[in-house]
Amino acid sequence: MKKGTREKILQEGAKIVHLKGYNNTGLQEILNAANVPKGSFYFYFKNKQDFGLQLIDFYADFIKEKWDSFYRQSEESPIQRLKQFFKWFLTMNEKADYKGGCPLGNLSQELADTLDVFQDKLNQTFIELKGKIRSYLKDAQDLGEIGKDLDIDDVSDLIFSCFQGALIQMKVARNSKSMEVFYNMLFELLSKKL
Amino acid sequence: MKKGTREKILQEGAKIVHLKGYNNTGLQEILNAANVPKGSFYFYFKNKQDFGLQLIDFYADFIKEKWDSFYRQSEESPIQRLKQFFKWFLTMNEKADYKGGCPLGNLSQELADTLDVFQDKLNQTFIELKGKIRSYLKDAQDLGEIGKDLDIDDVSDLIFSCFQGALIQMKVARNSKSMEVFYNMLFELLSKKL
């Protein structure tokens, strides 16, 4: 029951913060959406900042689990599975009329410059997420799907940059084009470099 | 004199919005920084939203002029000049301790989902900025610096995505790595595809 309440607060809070941002989301708004009293909130979260930090883990765990599940689908090649992840991510955004984008990218833009505790947390989270991309690239390199001379730490970093930037463009253009260009062209370029 | 006042308001507003975001910046804060009375503001801007829209042009004009000035430095190859632009952009951010990033990318994250008038304006602005990148790529393609088979509209889009995403990572990591990986690796990949 107690575990359920924490989850409910994070789930409802995640939806609101995703669309409105962290600063523009009031505590009362989250409590109303989750239908829990203020006391319950303070049982699980020290304050709004603590909630924000736990929310980063909540978003990241969702993405990491998805990345792991595509990783395990071994009937496709590593690069194909990585592309499938990005296609799945795009489909989610299409359903939301291209609004929202990456909640972690949004929080980075909003908070990294002003609150060191968020900057540090987001930095650690980005490193972990890039580690997931790296696992696919390691396998792709072992199988000769991408060049052996590529530095896969740098490639993970490049893919992560393109992904985040394509999502910004997606929000602004309200269409799929930049996301499709990103995962089609970048992986083609990486594969050609054999 | 009148032209100077408008410029002053935009210049001071640009600095504040760059670091704090549009929603978190109060009109009075801008007036104080520019040292102008409220009446002067309303002489040039209908309201805060109108100021925000003119601010997008102000930021974009600055970037476009810089892109044009690197474009004219014909002693280097087109791709080298394009890389120099990104290096210059990174140097500006290094001086600001990696805070700020791209003001237009920030506004996109903050406003594209919630205010259609900003989404439309930012979309037009991104199209214009990508047109500047395309000019370099057209020359690079004519000179054989990048492959003739590359769709340079798509490449402009990919470069713009990487640029924006690398800036998000820069803000979060507070170092130059993702920007350097972006402009070194991406242009190397594009050049190898001959």
Coordinates of C-alpha atoms in Angstrom, one line a residue:
Chain A
M1 CA 0.0 0.0 0.0
K2 CA 2.7 2.4 1.0
K3 CA 4.8 1.4 -2.0
G4 CA 1.7 2.0 -4.1
T5 CA 1.3 5.6 -2.9
R6 CA 4.9 6.6 -3.7
E7 CA 4.5 5.1 -7.1
K8 CA 1.2 6.9 -7.7
I9 CA 2.7 10.3 -6.7
L10 CA 5.7 9.7 -9.0
Q11 CA 3.5 8.5 -11.9
E12 CA 1.1 11.4 -11.8
G13 CA 3.9 13.9 -11.1
A14 CA 5.8 12.5 -14.0
K15 CA 3.0 13.2 -16.4
I16 CA 2.5 16.8 -15.2
V17 CA 6.2 17.7 -15.0
H18 CA 6.8 16.2 -18.5
L19 CA 4.4 18.6 -20.0
K20 CA 4.7 21.7 -17.8
G21 CA 8.2 21.5 -16.5
Y22 CA 9.4 21.3 -12.9
N23 CA 9.2 24.9 -11.8
N24 CA 5.7 25.3 -13.2
T25 CA 4.3 22.3 -11.5
G26 CA 2.9 23.0 -8.0
L27 CA 2.9 20.4 -5.2
Q28 CA -0.9 20.7 -4.8
E29 CA -1.4 19.9 -8.5
I30 CA 0.5 16.6 -8.0
L31 CA -1.4 15.7 -4.8
N32 CA -4.7 16.4 -6.6
A33 CA -3.8 14.2 -9.6
A34 CA -2.5 11.4 -7.4
N35 CA -5.5 11.9 -5.0
V36 CA -3.3 11.7 -1.9
P37 CA -3.1 14.1 1.1
K38 CA 0.0 16.3 1.7
G39 CA 1.1 14.1 4.7
S40 CA 1.6 11.1 2.4
F41 CA 3.8 13.2 0.1
Y42 CA 6.1 14.1 3.0
F43 CA 6.2 10.5 4.1
Y44 CA 8.1 9.6 0.9
F45 CA 9.7 12.9 -0.1
K46 CA 11.6 15.4 2.0
N47 CA 10.5 18.3 -0.1
K48 CA 9.8 19.2 -3.7
Q49 CA 13.5 19.0 -4.6
D50 CA 13.7 15.5 -3.2
F51 CA 10.7 14.6 -5.3
G52 CA 12.4 16.0 -8.4
L53 CA 15.5 13.9 -7.7
Q54 CA 13.5 10.8 -7.3
L55 CA 11.5 11.7 -10.4
I56 CA 14.7 11.7 -12.4
D57 CA 15.3 8.1 -11.3
F58 CA 11.7 7.2 -12.1
Y59 CA 12.0 8.5 -15.7
A60 CA 15.5 7.0 -16.1
D61 CA 14.4 3.5 -14.8
F62 CA 11.5 3.5 -17.4
I63 CA 13.9 4.2 -20.2
K64 CA 16.6 1.8 -19.0
E65 CA 14.1 -1.0 -18.7
K66 CA 12.9 -0.4 -22.2
W67 CA 16.5 -0.3 -23.5
D68 CA 17.2 -3.6 -21.7
S69 CA 14.1 -5.2 -23.2
F70 CA 15.1 -4.2 -26.8
Y71 CA 18.6 -5.4 -26.0
R72 CA 17.3 -8.9 -25.2
Q73 CA 15.4 -9.3 -28.5
S74 CA 18.3 -11.1 -30.1
E75 CA 16.7 -12.1 -33.3
E76 CA 17.7 -8.7 -34.8
S77 CA 21.2 -7.2 -35.1
P78 CA 22.3 -4.8 -32.3
I79 CA 22.0 -1.7 -34.5
Q80 CA 18.6 -2.8 -35.7
R81 CA 17.5 -3.2 -32.1
L82 CA 18.9 0.2 -31.1
K83 CA 17.0 1.8 -34.0
Q84 CA 13.9 0.0 -32.9
F85 CA 14.2 1.6 -29.5
F86 CA 14.3 5.1 -31.1
K87 CA 11.4 4.2 -33.4
W88 CA 9.4 3.1 -30.3
F89 CA 10.3 6.3 -28.6
L90 CA 9.1 8.3 -31.6
T91 CA 5.8 6.3 -31.7
M92 CA 5.2 7.3 -28.1
N93 CA 5.7 10.9 -29.0
E94 CA 3.6 10.7 -32.2
K95 CA 0.7 9.5 -29.9
A96 CA 1.3 12.6 -27.7
D97 CA 1.1 14.9 -30.8
Y98 CA 4.8 15.4 -30.6
K99 CA 4.6 17.2 -27.2
G100 CA 6.7 16.3 -24.2
G101 CA 9.9 14.9 -25.8
C102 CA 12.5 13.5 -23.4
P103 CA 11.6 14.3 -19.8
L104 CA 15.2 14.1 -18.8
G105 CA 16.3 16.4 -21.7
N106 CA 13.6 18.9 -20.6
L107 CA 14.8 18.9 -17.0
S108 CA 18.4 19.3 -18.1
Q109 CA 17.4 22.5 -20.0
E110 CA 15.4 23.8 -17.2
L111 CA 17.5 22.9 -14.1
A112 CA 21.1 22.1 -15.0
D113 CA 22.3 25.7 -14.9
T114 CA 20.5 26.7 -11.7
L115 CA 20.5 23.8 -9.3
D116 CA 23.8 21.9 -8.8
V117 CA 22.1 19.0 -7.1
F118 CA 20.0 18.4 -10.3
Q119 CA 22.9 19.0 -12.6
D120 CA 24.9 16.3 -10.7
K121 CA 22.0 13.9 -10.7
L122 CA 21.3 14.4 -14.4
N123 CA 24.9 14.0 -15.3
Q124 CA 25.1 10.6 -13.5
T125 CA 21.8 9.6 -15.2
F126 CA 23.1 10.6 -18.7
I127 CA 26.3 8.5 -18.1
E128 CA 24.2 5.5 -17.2
L129 CA 21.9 5.9 -20.2
K130 CA 24.9 6.2 -22.5
G131 CA 26.2 3.0 -21.0
K132 CA 23.1 1.3 -22.3
I133 CA 23.8 2.6 -25.8
R134 CA 27.4 1.4 -25.4
S135 CA 26.3 -2.2 -24.8
Y136 CA 24.5 -2.3 -28.2
L137 CA 27.6 -0.7 -29.9
K138 CA 30.0 -3.2 -28.2
D139 CA 28.0 -6.1 -29.7
A140 CA 27.7 -4.3 -33.0
Q141 CA 31.4 -3.8 -33.2
D142 CA 32.1 -7.5 -32.2
L143 CA 29.8 -8.6 -35.0
G144 CA 31.4 -6.2 -37.5
E145 CA 28.2 -4.2 -37.9
I146 CA 30.1 -1.0 -37.2
G147 CA 33.8 -0.2 -37.7
K148 CA 36.3 -1.6 -35.3
D149 CA 38.2 1.7 -35.3
L150 CA 35.2 3.6 -33.8
D151 CA 35.5 4.8 -30.2
I152 CA 32.3 3.4 -28.9
D153 CA 32.2 5.8 -25.9
D154 CA 32.3 8.7 -28.3
V155 CA 29.7 7.1 -30.6
S156 CA 27.4 6.6 -27.6
D157 CA 27.9 10.3 -26.8
L158 CA 27.2 11.3 -30.4
I159 CA 24.0 9.1 -30.6
F160 CA 22.8 10.6 -27.3
S161 CA 23.4 14.1 -28.6
C162 CA 21.5 13.5 -31.8
F163 CA 18.7 11.8 -30.0
Q164 CA 18.2 14.8 -27.6
G165 CA 18.5 17.4 -30.4
A166 CA 16.2 15.5 -32.7
L167 CA 13.6 15.6 -29.9
I168 CA 13.9 19.3 -29.6
Q169 CA 13.4 19.7 -33.3
M170 CA 10.4 17.3 -33.2
K171 CA 8.8 19.4 -30.5
V172 CA 9.3 22.6 -32.6
A173 CA 8.3 21.2 -36.0
R174 CA 5.6 18.9 -34.5
N175 CA 6.5 16.1 -37.0
S176 CA 8.7 13.0 -37.1
K177 CA 11.2 14.1 -39.6
S178 CA 14.3 15.0 -37.4
M179 CA 13.9 11.8 -35.4
E180 CA 13.8 9.7 -38.6
V181 CA 16.7 11.6 -40.2
F182 CA 18.7 11.0 -36.9
Y183 CA 18.3 7.2 -36.6
N184 CA 18.4 6.5 -40.4
M185 CA 21.3 8.7 -41.4
L186 CA 23.5 8.4 -38.4
F187 CA 23.4 4.6 -38.2
E188 CA 24.0 4.5 -42.0
L189 CA 27.0 6.7 -41.6
L190 CA 28.3 4.5 -38.7
S191 CA 27.8 1.3 -40.7
K192 CA 29.6 2.7 -43.8
K193 CA 32.7 3.4 -41.8
L194 CA 34.0 -0.2 -42.1
Chain B
M1 CA 17.7 57.1 -29.5
K2 CA 14.5 55.1 -29.9
K3 CA 16.3 52.4 -31.8
G4 CA 18.9 52.3 -29.0
T5 CA 16.3 51.8 -26.3
R6 CA 14.7 48.8 -28.1
E7 CA 18.1 47.3 -28.6
K8 CA 19.0 47.8 -25.0
I9 CA 15.9 46.1 -23.7
L10 CA 16.5 43.2 -26.1
Q11 CA 20.1 42.9 -25.1
E12 CA 19.5 42.9 -21.4
G13 CA 16.5 40.7 -21.7
A14 CA 18.4 38.3 -23.8
K15 CA 21.0 37.8 -21.1
I16 CA 18.4 37.2 -18.3
V17 CA 16.2 34.9 -20.4
H18 CA 19.2 32.9 -21.5
L19 CA 20.1 32.0 -18.0
K20 CA 16.7 31.9 -16.2
G21 CA 14.2 31.0 -19.0
Y22 CA 11.3 33.0 -20.4
N23 CA 8.6 32.1 -17.8
N24 CA 11.0 32.8 -14.8
T25 CA 12.0 36.2 -16.1
G26 CA 9.8 39.1 -14.9
L27 CA 9.2 42.2 -17.0
Q28 CA 10.4 44.5 -14.1
E29 CA 13.7 42.6 -14.0
I30 CA 14.3 43.4 -17.7
L31 CA 13.4 47.0 -17.2
N32 CA 15.8 47.3 -14.2
A33 CA 18.6 45.8 -16.1
A34 CA 18.0 48.0 -19.2
N35 CA 17.4 51.0 -16.9
V36 CA 14.3 52.0 -18.9
P37 CA 10.8 52.9 -17.7
K38 CA 7.8 50.6 -18.3
G39 CA 6.4 53.1 -20.9
S40 CA 9.4 52.7 -23.1
F41 CA 8.9 48.9 -23.1
Y42 CA 5.3 49.2 -24.2
F43 CA 6.4 51.6 -27.0
Y44 CA 8.4 48.8 -28.6
F45 CA 6.6 45.6 -27.4
K46 CA 2.9 45.0 -27.2
N47 CA 3.3 42.7 -24.2
K48 CA 5.7 40.1 -22.8
Q49 CA 4.8 37.6 -25.5
D50 CA 5.6 40.1 -28.3
F51 CA 8.9 40.8 -26.5
G52 CA 9.6 37.0 -26.5
L53 CA 8.9 36.7 -30.2
Q54 CA 11.2 39.7 -31.0
L55 CA 13.8 38.1 -28.7
I56 CA 13.8 35.0 -30.8
D57 CA 14.7 37.1 -33.9
F58 CA 17.3 38.9 -31.8
Y59 CA 19.0 35.6 -30.8
A60 CA 18.7 34.2 -34.4
D61 CA 20.1 37.3 -36.1
F62 CA 23.2 37.1 -33.9
I63 CA 23.8 33.4 -34.8
K64 CA 23.0 34.0 -38.5
E65 CA 25.4 36.9 -38.7
K66 CA 28.1 34.8 -37.1
W67 CA 27.4 31.9 -39.5
D68 CA 27.6 34.4 -42.4
S69 CA 30.9 35.8 -41.2
F70 CA 32.5 32.3 -41.0
Y71 CA 31.0 31.5 -44.4
R72 CA 32.9 34.4 -45.9
Q73 CA 36.3 33.3 -44.6
S74 CA 37.1 31.5 -47.8
E75 CA 40.7 30.5 -47.0
E76 CA 39.5 27.4 -45.3
S77 CA 37.3 24.6 -46.7
P78 CA 33.5 24.8 -46.1
I79 CA 33.6 21.9 -43.5
Q80 CA 36.5 23.5 -41.7
R81 CA 34.7 26.8 -41.5
L82 CA 31.5 25.1 -40.2
K83 CA 33.6 23.3 -37.6
Q84 CA 35.1 26.7 -36.7
F85 CA 31.7 28.1 -36.0
F86 CA 30.9 25.3 -33.6
K87 CA 34.3 25.8 -31.9
W88 CA 33.6 29.5 -31.5
F89 CA 30.2 28.6 -30.1
L90 CA 31.8 26.2 -27.6
T91 CA 34.4 28.8 -26.6
M92 CA 31.6 31.3 -25.8
N93 CA 30.0 28.6 -23.5
E94 CA 33.4 27.8 -21.9
K95 CA 33.7 31.4 -20.9
A96 CA 30.2 31.2 -19.3
D97 CA 31.2 28.0 -17.3
Y98 CA 29.1 25.9 -19.6
K99 CA 25.9 27.6 -18.5
G100 CA 23.3 28.9 -20.9
G101 CA 23.7 26.8 -24.0
C102 CA 21.7 27.7 -27.0
P103 CA 19.0 30.3 -26.1
L104 CA 16.8 29.1 -29.0
G105 CA 17.1 25.4 -27.9
N106 CA 16.2 26.5 -24.3
L107 CA 13.1 28.4 -25.5
S108 CA 12.1 25.4 -27.6
Q109 CA 12.2 23.1 -24.6
E110 CA 10.3 25.6 -22.5
L111 CA 7.7 27.0 -24.9
A112 CA 7.1 24.8 -28.0
D113 CA 4.6 22.5 -26.3
T114 CA 2.6 25.2 -24.5
L115 CA 2.4 28.3 -26.8
D116 CA 1.6 27.7 -30.5
V117 CA 2.8 31.2 -31.4
F118 CA 6.3 30.4 -30.1
Q119 CA 6.3 27.0 -31.6
D120 CA 5.5 28.4 -35.0
K121 CA 8.1 31.2 -34.7
L122 CA 10.8 28.8 -33.4
N123 CA 10.0 26.4 -36.2
Q124 CA 10.5 29.1 -38.9
T125 CA 13.7 30.1 -37.1
F126 CA 15.1 26.6 -37.1
I127 CA 14.4 26.2 -40.8
E128 CA 16.3 29.4 -41.5
L129 CA 19.3 28.4 -39.3
K130 CA 19.4 25.0 -41.0
G131 CA 19.5 26.9 -44.3
K132 CA 22.7 28.5 -43.2
I133 CA 24.3 25.0 -42.5
R134 CA 23.0 23.9 -45.9
S135 CA 25.0 26.6 -47.7
Y136 CA 28.2 25.3 -46.2
L137 CA 27.2 21.7 -47.1
K138 CA 26.3 22.7 -50.7
D139 CA 29.8 24.1 -51.2
A140 CA 31.4 21.1 -49.4
Q141 CA 29.6 18.8 -51.8
D142 CA 30.5 20.8 -54.9
L143 CA 34.2 20.6 -53.8
G144 CA 34.0 16.9 -53.0
E145 CA 34.6 17.4 -49.3
I146 CA 31.5 15.3 -48.5
G147 CA 29.8 12.7 -50.6
K148 CA 27.7 13.6 -53.6
D149 CA 25.1 11.0 -52.6
L150 CA 24.3 12.7 -49.3
D151 CA 21.0 14.5 -49.0
I152 CA 22.2 17.9 -47.7
D153 CA 18.8 18.9 -46.3
D154 CA 18.9 15.8 -44.1
V155 CA 22.6 16.3 -43.2
S156 CA 21.7 19.9 -42.1
D157 CA 19.0 18.5 -40.0
L158 CA 21.3 15.9 -38.5
I159 CA 24.0 18.5 -37.7
F160 CA 21.4 20.7 -36.1
S161 CA 20.1 17.9 -33.9
C162 CA 23.7 16.9 -32.8
F163 CA 24.5 20.5 -32.1
Q164 CA 21.4 21.1 -29.9
G165 CA 21.8 17.7 -28.1
A166 CA 25.5 18.2 -27.5
L167 CA 24.7 21.6 -25.9
I168 CA 22.2 19.8 -23.5
Q169 CA 25.0 17.4 -22.6
M170 CA 27.5 20.2 -22.2
K171 CA 25.2 21.9 -19.7
V172 CA 24.7 18.7 -17.7
A173 CA 28.3 17.6 -17.7
R174 CA 29.7 21.1 -17.5
N175 CA 32.5 20.3 -19.8
S176 CA 33.4 20.5 -23.6
K177 CA 33.4 16.8 -24.4
S178 CA 30.1 16.2 -26.1
M179 CA 30.5 19.3 -28.3
E180 CA 34.0 18.2 -29.3
V181 CA 32.8 14.6 -30.0
F182 CA 29.9 16.1 -32.1
Y183 CA 31.9 18.3 -34.4
N184 CA 34.9 16.0 -34.7
M185 CA 33.2 12.7 -35.1
L186 CA 30.2 13.7 -37.2
F187 CA 32.2 15.6 -39.8
E188 CA 34.7 12.8 -40.0
L189 CA 31.9 10.3 -40.6
L190 CA 30.4 12.7 -43.3
S191 CA 33.8 13.1 -45.0
K192 CA 34.5 9.3 -45.1
K193 CA 31.3 8.7 -47.0
L194 CA 32.8 9.5 -50.3

